[in-house]
C-alpha positions as a Python dict, from the first residue, in 0.01 Angstrom:
ca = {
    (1, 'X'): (0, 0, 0),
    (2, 'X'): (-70, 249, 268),
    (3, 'X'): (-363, 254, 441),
    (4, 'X'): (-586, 524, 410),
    (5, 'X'): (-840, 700, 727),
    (6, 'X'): (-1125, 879, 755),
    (7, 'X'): (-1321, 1046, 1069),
    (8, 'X'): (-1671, 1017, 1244),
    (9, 'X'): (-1710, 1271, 1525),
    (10, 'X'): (-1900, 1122, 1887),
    (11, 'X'): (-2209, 1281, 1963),
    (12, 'X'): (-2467, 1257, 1677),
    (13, 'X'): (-2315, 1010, 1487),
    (14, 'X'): (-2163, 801, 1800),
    (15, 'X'): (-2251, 738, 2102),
    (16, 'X'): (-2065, 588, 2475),
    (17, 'X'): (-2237, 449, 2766),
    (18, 'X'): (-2095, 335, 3069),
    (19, 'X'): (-1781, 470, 3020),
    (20, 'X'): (-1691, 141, 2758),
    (21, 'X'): (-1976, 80, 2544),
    (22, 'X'): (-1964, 241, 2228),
    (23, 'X'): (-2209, 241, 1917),
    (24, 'X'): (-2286, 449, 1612),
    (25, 'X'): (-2137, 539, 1226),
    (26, 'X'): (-1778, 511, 1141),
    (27, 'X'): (-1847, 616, 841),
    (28, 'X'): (-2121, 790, 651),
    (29, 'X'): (-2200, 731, 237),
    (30, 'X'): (-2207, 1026, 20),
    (31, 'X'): (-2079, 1241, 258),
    (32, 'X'): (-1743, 1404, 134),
    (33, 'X'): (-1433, 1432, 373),
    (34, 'X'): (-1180, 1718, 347),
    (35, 'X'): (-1026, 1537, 30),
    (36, 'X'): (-1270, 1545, -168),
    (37, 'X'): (-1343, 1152, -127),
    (38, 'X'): (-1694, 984, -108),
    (39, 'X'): (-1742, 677, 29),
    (40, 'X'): (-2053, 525, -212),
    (41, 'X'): (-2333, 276, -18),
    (42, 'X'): (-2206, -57, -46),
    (43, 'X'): (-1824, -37, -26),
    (44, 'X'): (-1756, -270, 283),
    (45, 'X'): (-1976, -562, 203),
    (46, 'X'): (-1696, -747, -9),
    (47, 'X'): (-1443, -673, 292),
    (48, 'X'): (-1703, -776, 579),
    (49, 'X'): (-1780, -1079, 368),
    (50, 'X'): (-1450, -1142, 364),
    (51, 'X'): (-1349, -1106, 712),
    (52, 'X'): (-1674, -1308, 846),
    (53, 'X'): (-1599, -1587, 608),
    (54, 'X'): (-1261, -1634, 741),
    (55, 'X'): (-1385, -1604, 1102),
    (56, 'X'): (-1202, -1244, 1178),
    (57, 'X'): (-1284, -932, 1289),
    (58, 'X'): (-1259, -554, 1280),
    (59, 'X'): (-957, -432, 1526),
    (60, 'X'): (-1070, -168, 1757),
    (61, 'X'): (-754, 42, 1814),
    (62, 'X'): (-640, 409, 1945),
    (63, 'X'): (-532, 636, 1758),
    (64, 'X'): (-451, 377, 1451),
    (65, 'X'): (-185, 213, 1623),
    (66, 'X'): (-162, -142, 1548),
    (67, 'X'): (47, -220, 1869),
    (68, 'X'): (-245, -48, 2035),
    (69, 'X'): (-562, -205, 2086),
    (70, 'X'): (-800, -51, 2326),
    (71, 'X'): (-1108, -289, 2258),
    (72, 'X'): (-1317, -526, 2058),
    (73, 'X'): (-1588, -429, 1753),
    (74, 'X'): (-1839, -664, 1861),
    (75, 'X'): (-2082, -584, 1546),
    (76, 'X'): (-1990, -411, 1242),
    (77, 'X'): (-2211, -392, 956),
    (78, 'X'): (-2308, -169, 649),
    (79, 'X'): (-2659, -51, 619),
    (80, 'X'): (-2878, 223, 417),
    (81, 'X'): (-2675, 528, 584),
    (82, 'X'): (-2344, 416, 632),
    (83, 'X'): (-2094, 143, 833),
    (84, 'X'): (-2225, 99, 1201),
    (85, 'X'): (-1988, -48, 1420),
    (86, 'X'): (-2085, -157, 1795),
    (87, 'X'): (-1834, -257, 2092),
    (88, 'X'): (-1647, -223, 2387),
    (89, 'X'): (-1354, -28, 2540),
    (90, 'X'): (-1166, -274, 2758),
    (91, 'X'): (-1074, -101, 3074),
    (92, 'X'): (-848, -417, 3169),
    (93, 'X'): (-653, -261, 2928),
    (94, 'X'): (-450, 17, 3025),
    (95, 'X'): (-437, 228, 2712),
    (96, 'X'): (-859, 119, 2716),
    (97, 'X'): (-885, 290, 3075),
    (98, 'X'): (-711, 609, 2954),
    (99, 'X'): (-952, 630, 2645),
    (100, 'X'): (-1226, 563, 2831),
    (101, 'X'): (-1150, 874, 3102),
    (102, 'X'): (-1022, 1073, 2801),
    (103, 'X'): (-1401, 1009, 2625),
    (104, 'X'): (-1575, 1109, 2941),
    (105, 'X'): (-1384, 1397, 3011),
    (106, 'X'): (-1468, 1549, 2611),
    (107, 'X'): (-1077, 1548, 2514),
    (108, 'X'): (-1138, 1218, 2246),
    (109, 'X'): (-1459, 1282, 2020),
    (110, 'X'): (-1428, 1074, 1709),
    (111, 'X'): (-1399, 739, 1546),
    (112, 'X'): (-1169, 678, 1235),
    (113, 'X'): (-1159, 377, 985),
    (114, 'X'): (-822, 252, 826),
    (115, 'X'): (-849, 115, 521),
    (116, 'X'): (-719, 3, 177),
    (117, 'X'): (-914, 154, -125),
    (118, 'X'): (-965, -137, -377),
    (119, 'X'): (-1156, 18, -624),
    (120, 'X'): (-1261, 409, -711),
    (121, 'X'): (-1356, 650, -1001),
    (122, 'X'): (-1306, 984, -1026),
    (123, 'X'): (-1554, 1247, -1120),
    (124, 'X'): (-1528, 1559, -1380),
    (125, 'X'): (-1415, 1789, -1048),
    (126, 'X'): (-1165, 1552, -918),
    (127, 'X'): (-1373, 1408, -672),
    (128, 'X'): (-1301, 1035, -538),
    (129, 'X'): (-1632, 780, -525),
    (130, 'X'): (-1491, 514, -337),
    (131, 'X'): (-1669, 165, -472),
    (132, 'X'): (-1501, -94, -246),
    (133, 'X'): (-1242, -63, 55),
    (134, 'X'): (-1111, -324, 261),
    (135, 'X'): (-1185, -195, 578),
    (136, 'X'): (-876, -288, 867),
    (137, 'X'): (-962, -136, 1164),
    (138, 'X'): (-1198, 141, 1347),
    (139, 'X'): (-993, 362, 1613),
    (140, 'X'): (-1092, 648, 1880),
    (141, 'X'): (-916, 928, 1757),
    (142, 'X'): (-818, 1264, 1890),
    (143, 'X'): (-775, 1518, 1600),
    (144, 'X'): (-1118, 1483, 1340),
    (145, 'X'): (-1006, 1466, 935),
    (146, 'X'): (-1306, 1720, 905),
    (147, 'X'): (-1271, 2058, 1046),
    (148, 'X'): (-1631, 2106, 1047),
    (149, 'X'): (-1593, 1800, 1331),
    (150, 'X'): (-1417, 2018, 1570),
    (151, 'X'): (-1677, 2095, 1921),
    (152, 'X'): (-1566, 2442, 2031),
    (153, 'X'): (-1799, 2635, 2309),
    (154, 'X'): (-1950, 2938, 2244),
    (155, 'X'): (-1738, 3238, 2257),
    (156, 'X'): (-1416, 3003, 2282),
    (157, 'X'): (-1129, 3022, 2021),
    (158, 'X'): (-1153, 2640, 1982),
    (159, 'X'): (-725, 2675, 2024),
    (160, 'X'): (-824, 2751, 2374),
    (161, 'X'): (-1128, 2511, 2416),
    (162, 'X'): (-896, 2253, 2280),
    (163, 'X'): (-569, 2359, 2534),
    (164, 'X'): (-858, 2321, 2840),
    (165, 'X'): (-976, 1984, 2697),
    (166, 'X'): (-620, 1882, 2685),
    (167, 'X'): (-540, 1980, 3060),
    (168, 'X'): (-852, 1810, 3183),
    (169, 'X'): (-758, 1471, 3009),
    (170, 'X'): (-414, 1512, 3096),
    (171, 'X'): (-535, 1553, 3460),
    (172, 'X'): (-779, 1260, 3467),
    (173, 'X'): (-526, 1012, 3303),
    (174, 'X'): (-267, 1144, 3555),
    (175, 'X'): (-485, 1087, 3832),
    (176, 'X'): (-577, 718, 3707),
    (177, 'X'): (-246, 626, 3635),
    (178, 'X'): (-161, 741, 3983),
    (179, 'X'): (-459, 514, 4129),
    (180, 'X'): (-354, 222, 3944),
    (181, 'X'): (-11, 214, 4048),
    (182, 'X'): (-78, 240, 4407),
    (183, 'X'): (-354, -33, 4378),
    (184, 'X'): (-31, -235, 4271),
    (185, 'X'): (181, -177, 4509),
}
Protein backbone atom coordinates (compact mmCIF):
# COMPACT_ATOMS: atom_id res chain seq x y z
CA UNK A 1 0.00 0.00 0.00
CA UNK A 2 1.12 3.48 -0.72
CA UNK A 3 1.94 5.68 1.73
CA UNK A 4 0.01 8.56 2.30
CA UNK A 5 1.46 12.57 3.52
CA UNK A 6 0.29 15.33 5.06
CA UNK A 7 1.87 18.99 5.83
CA UNK A 8 2.73 21.21 8.94
CA UNK A 9 4.01 24.65 7.93
CA UNK A 10 7.38 26.15 10.24
CA UNK A 11 6.67 29.11 12.07
CA UNK A 12 3.68 28.71 14.49
CA UNK A 13 3.41 25.26 14.48
CA UNK A 14 7.40 24.51 14.15
CA UNK A 15 10.11 25.91 15.16
CA UNK A 16 14.44 25.75 14.23
CA UNK A 17 17.18 26.90 16.35
CA UNK A 18 20.65 26.86 15.63
CA UNK A 19 20.36 26.21 12.25
CA UNK A 20 19.68 22.07 13.21
CA UNK A 21 17.41 21.87 16.02
CA UNK A 22 13.99 21.49 15.18
CA UNK A 23 10.71 21.11 17.36
CA UNK A 24 6.97 21.53 17.04
CA UNK A 25 3.55 19.66 15.39
CA UNK A 26 3.74 17.41 12.46
CA UNK A 27 0.52 17.06 12.59
CA UNK A 28 -2.52 18.68 14.12
CA UNK A 29 -6.06 16.60 15.19
CA UNK A 30 -9.23 17.79 13.81
CA UNK A 31 -7.78 19.97 11.56
CA UNK A 32 -8.80 19.06 7.86
CA UNK A 33 -6.12 19.03 4.99
CA UNK A 34 -7.00 19.89 1.37
CA UNK A 35 -8.65 16.30 1.03
CA UNK A 36 -10.97 16.51 3.15
CA UNK A 37 -9.09 14.10 5.76
CA UNK A 38 -9.01 14.53 9.64
CA UNK A 39 -6.61 13.11 11.57
CA UNK A 40 -8.78 12.22 15.08
CA UNK A 41 -6.65 12.56 18.71
CA UNK A 42 -5.19 9.36 19.31
CA UNK A 43 -4.23 7.88 15.91
CA UNK A 44 -0.37 7.32 16.44
CA UNK A 45 -0.32 5.74 19.83
CA UNK A 46 -0.74 2.06 18.40
CA UNK A 47 2.14 2.93 15.78
CA UNK A 48 4.50 4.72 18.47
CA UNK A 49 3.78 1.78 20.72
CA UNK A 50 4.76 -0.21 18.20
CA UNK A 51 7.88 1.29 17.06
CA UNK A 52 9.18 1.90 20.86
CA UNK A 53 8.46 -1.68 21.68
CA UNK A 54 10.60 -2.92 18.98
CA UNK A 55 13.34 -0.39 19.80
CA UNK A 56 12.89 1.84 16.38
CA UNK A 57 12.33 5.09 15.49
CA UNK A 58 10.70 7.76 13.36
CA UNK A 59 13.02 8.49 10.08
CA UNK A 60 13.65 12.10 9.66
CA UNK A 61 13.97 12.51 5.86
CA UNK A 62 13.80 15.37 2.99
CA UNK A 63 11.44 15.68 0.94
CA UNK A 64 10.06 11.89 1.63
CA UNK A 65 12.87 10.29 0.14
CA UNK A 66 13.78 7.16 1.76
CA UNK A 67 17.40 7.18 0.27
CA UNK A 68 17.45 10.59 1.88
CA UNK A 69 17.85 11.11 5.40
CA UNK A 70 18.75 14.50 6.60
CA UNK A 71 18.47 13.79 10.48
CA UNK A 72 17.25 12.00 13.53
CA UNK A 73 13.55 12.48 15.45
CA UNK A 74 14.93 12.38 18.77
CA UNK A 75 11.28 12.55 20.54
CA UNK A 76 8.09 11.97 18.94
CA UNK A 77 5.00 11.72 20.81
CA UNK A 78 1.14 12.35 20.59
CA UNK A 79 -0.43 14.68 23.02
CA UNK A 80 -3.86 16.75 23.57
CA UNK A 81 -3.24 18.91 20.23
CA UNK A 82 -1.58 16.81 17.94
CA UNK A 83 1.91 14.60 17.12
CA UNK A 84 5.01 16.64 18.38
CA UNK A 85 8.10 15.53 17.03
CA UNK A 86 11.62 16.97 18.34
CA UNK A 87 15.22 16.52 16.61
CA UNK A 88 18.09 17.35 14.76
CA UNK A 89 19.26 18.23 11.21
CA UNK A 90 22.64 16.59 10.79
CA UNK A 91 24.88 18.98 9.04
CA UNK A 92 27.58 16.06 8.68
CA UNK A 93 25.24 15.18 6.26
CA UNK A 94 25.37 16.80 3.09
CA UNK A 95 21.76 16.81 1.97
CA UNK A 96 21.30 17.92 6.16
CA UNK A 97 23.64 21.06 5.44
CA UNK A 98 21.62 22.08 2.35
CA UNK A 99 18.28 21.83 4.39
CA UNK A 100 19.57 23.47 7.05
CA UNK A 101 20.78 26.76 4.74
CA UNK A 102 17.59 26.21 2.71
CA UNK A 103 15.46 26.61 6.34
CA UNK A 104 17.41 29.67 7.26
CA UNK A 105 17.21 31.30 4.13
CA UNK A 106 12.88 30.88 4.18
CA UNK A 107 12.92 28.63 0.84
CA UNK A 108 11.85 25.14 3.10
CA UNK A 109 8.88 25.98 5.59
CA UNK A 110 7.11 22.79 6.46
CA UNK A 111 7.18 19.36 7.94
CA UNK A 112 5.25 16.35 6.34
CA UNK A 113 4.37 12.85 7.84
CA UNK A 114 4.28 9.62 5.60
CA UNK A 115 2.13 7.24 6.61
CA UNK A 116 -0.10 4.14 6.14
CA UNK A 117 -3.84 4.69 7.13
CA UNK A 118 -4.91 1.53 9.10
CA UNK A 119 -8.17 2.36 10.01
CA UNK A 120 -10.84 5.34 8.96
CA UNK A 121 -14.63 6.17 8.62
CA UNK A 122 -16.15 8.33 6.50
CA UNK A 123 -18.66 10.96 7.33
CA UNK A 124 -22.22 11.92 5.58
CA UNK A 125 -20.04 14.74 3.36
CA UNK A 126 -17.32 12.46 2.38
CA UNK A 127 -15.03 13.52 4.84
CA UNK A 128 -12.09 11.05 6.09
CA UNK A 129 -11.64 10.71 10.23
CA UNK A 130 -8.54 8.98 10.31
CA UNK A 131 -8.64 6.52 13.65
CA UNK A 132 -5.17 4.92 13.47
CA UNK A 133 -2.08 5.43 11.01
CA UNK A 134 1.14 3.88 11.16
CA UNK A 135 3.20 6.72 11.07
CA UNK A 136 6.82 6.02 8.81
CA UNK A 137 8.57 8.98 8.71
CA UNK A 138 8.46 13.01 9.29
CA UNK A 139 10.30 15.02 6.34
CA UNK A 140 11.19 18.90 5.68
CA UNK A 141 9.31 19.60 2.78
CA UNK A 142 9.27 22.31 0.20
CA UNK A 143 5.74 22.62 -1.40
CA UNK A 144 2.84 22.65 1.80
CA UNK A 145 -0.38 20.06 1.02
CA UNK A 146 -2.41 23.18 2.31
CA UNK A 147 -2.54 26.23 0.27
CA UNK A 148 -3.56 28.22 3.12
CA UNK A 149 0.33 27.13 4.28
CA UNK A 150 1.88 29.13 1.60
CA UNK A 151 4.03 32.58 3.37
CA UNK A 152 3.76 35.21 0.63
CA UNK A 153 4.84 39.05 1.59
CA UNK A 154 2.63 41.69 1.38
CA UNK A 155 1.94 43.04 -1.98
CA UNK A 156 3.90 39.94 -3.57
CA UNK A 157 2.19 37.51 -6.07
CA UNK A 158 3.42 34.58 -3.92
CA UNK A 159 4.62 33.10 -7.80
CA UNK A 160 7.13 35.81 -7.41
CA UNK A 161 7.83 35.60 -3.58
CA UNK A 162 8.28 31.96 -4.24
CA UNK A 163 10.79 32.50 -7.66
CA UNK A 164 12.97 35.00 -5.04
CA UNK A 165 12.89 32.32 -2.28
CA UNK A 166 14.03 29.88 -4.84
CA UNK A 167 17.07 32.07 -6.11
CA UNK A 168 18.17 32.81 -2.59
CA UNK A 169 18.31 29.01 -1.64
CA UNK A 170 19.68 28.17 -4.83
CA UNK A 171 22.41 30.79 -4.08
CA UNK A 172 23.17 29.74 -0.49
CA UNK A 173 23.37 25.94 -1.37
CA UNK A 174 25.60 26.97 -4.33
CA UNK A 175 27.78 28.87 -2.23
CA UNK A 176 28.04 25.93 0.46
CA UNK A 177 28.56 23.39 -1.91
CA UNK A 178 31.31 25.55 -3.31
CA UNK A 179 32.88 25.90 0.38
CA UNK A 180 32.75 22.34 1.00
CA UNK A 181 34.48 21.23 -1.94
CA UNK A 182 37.35 23.47 -1.58
CA UNK A 183 37.63 22.54 2.18
CA UNK A 184 38.29 19.05 0.46
CA UNK A 185 40.62 19.67 -1.72
Amino acid sequence: MQLEHKFSRLGGDVTVTDGTAISGYASLFGAADQGGDVVEKGAYAASLARLSAAGGRIKMLWQHDPAEPIGVWDEVREDARGLWVKGRILTDVARGREAAALIGAGAIDGLSIGYRTVRARKDDGGRRSLLELELWEVSLVTFPMLPEARVAAKGDAPEERLMRDLAQAFEGARRILSDDRARHK
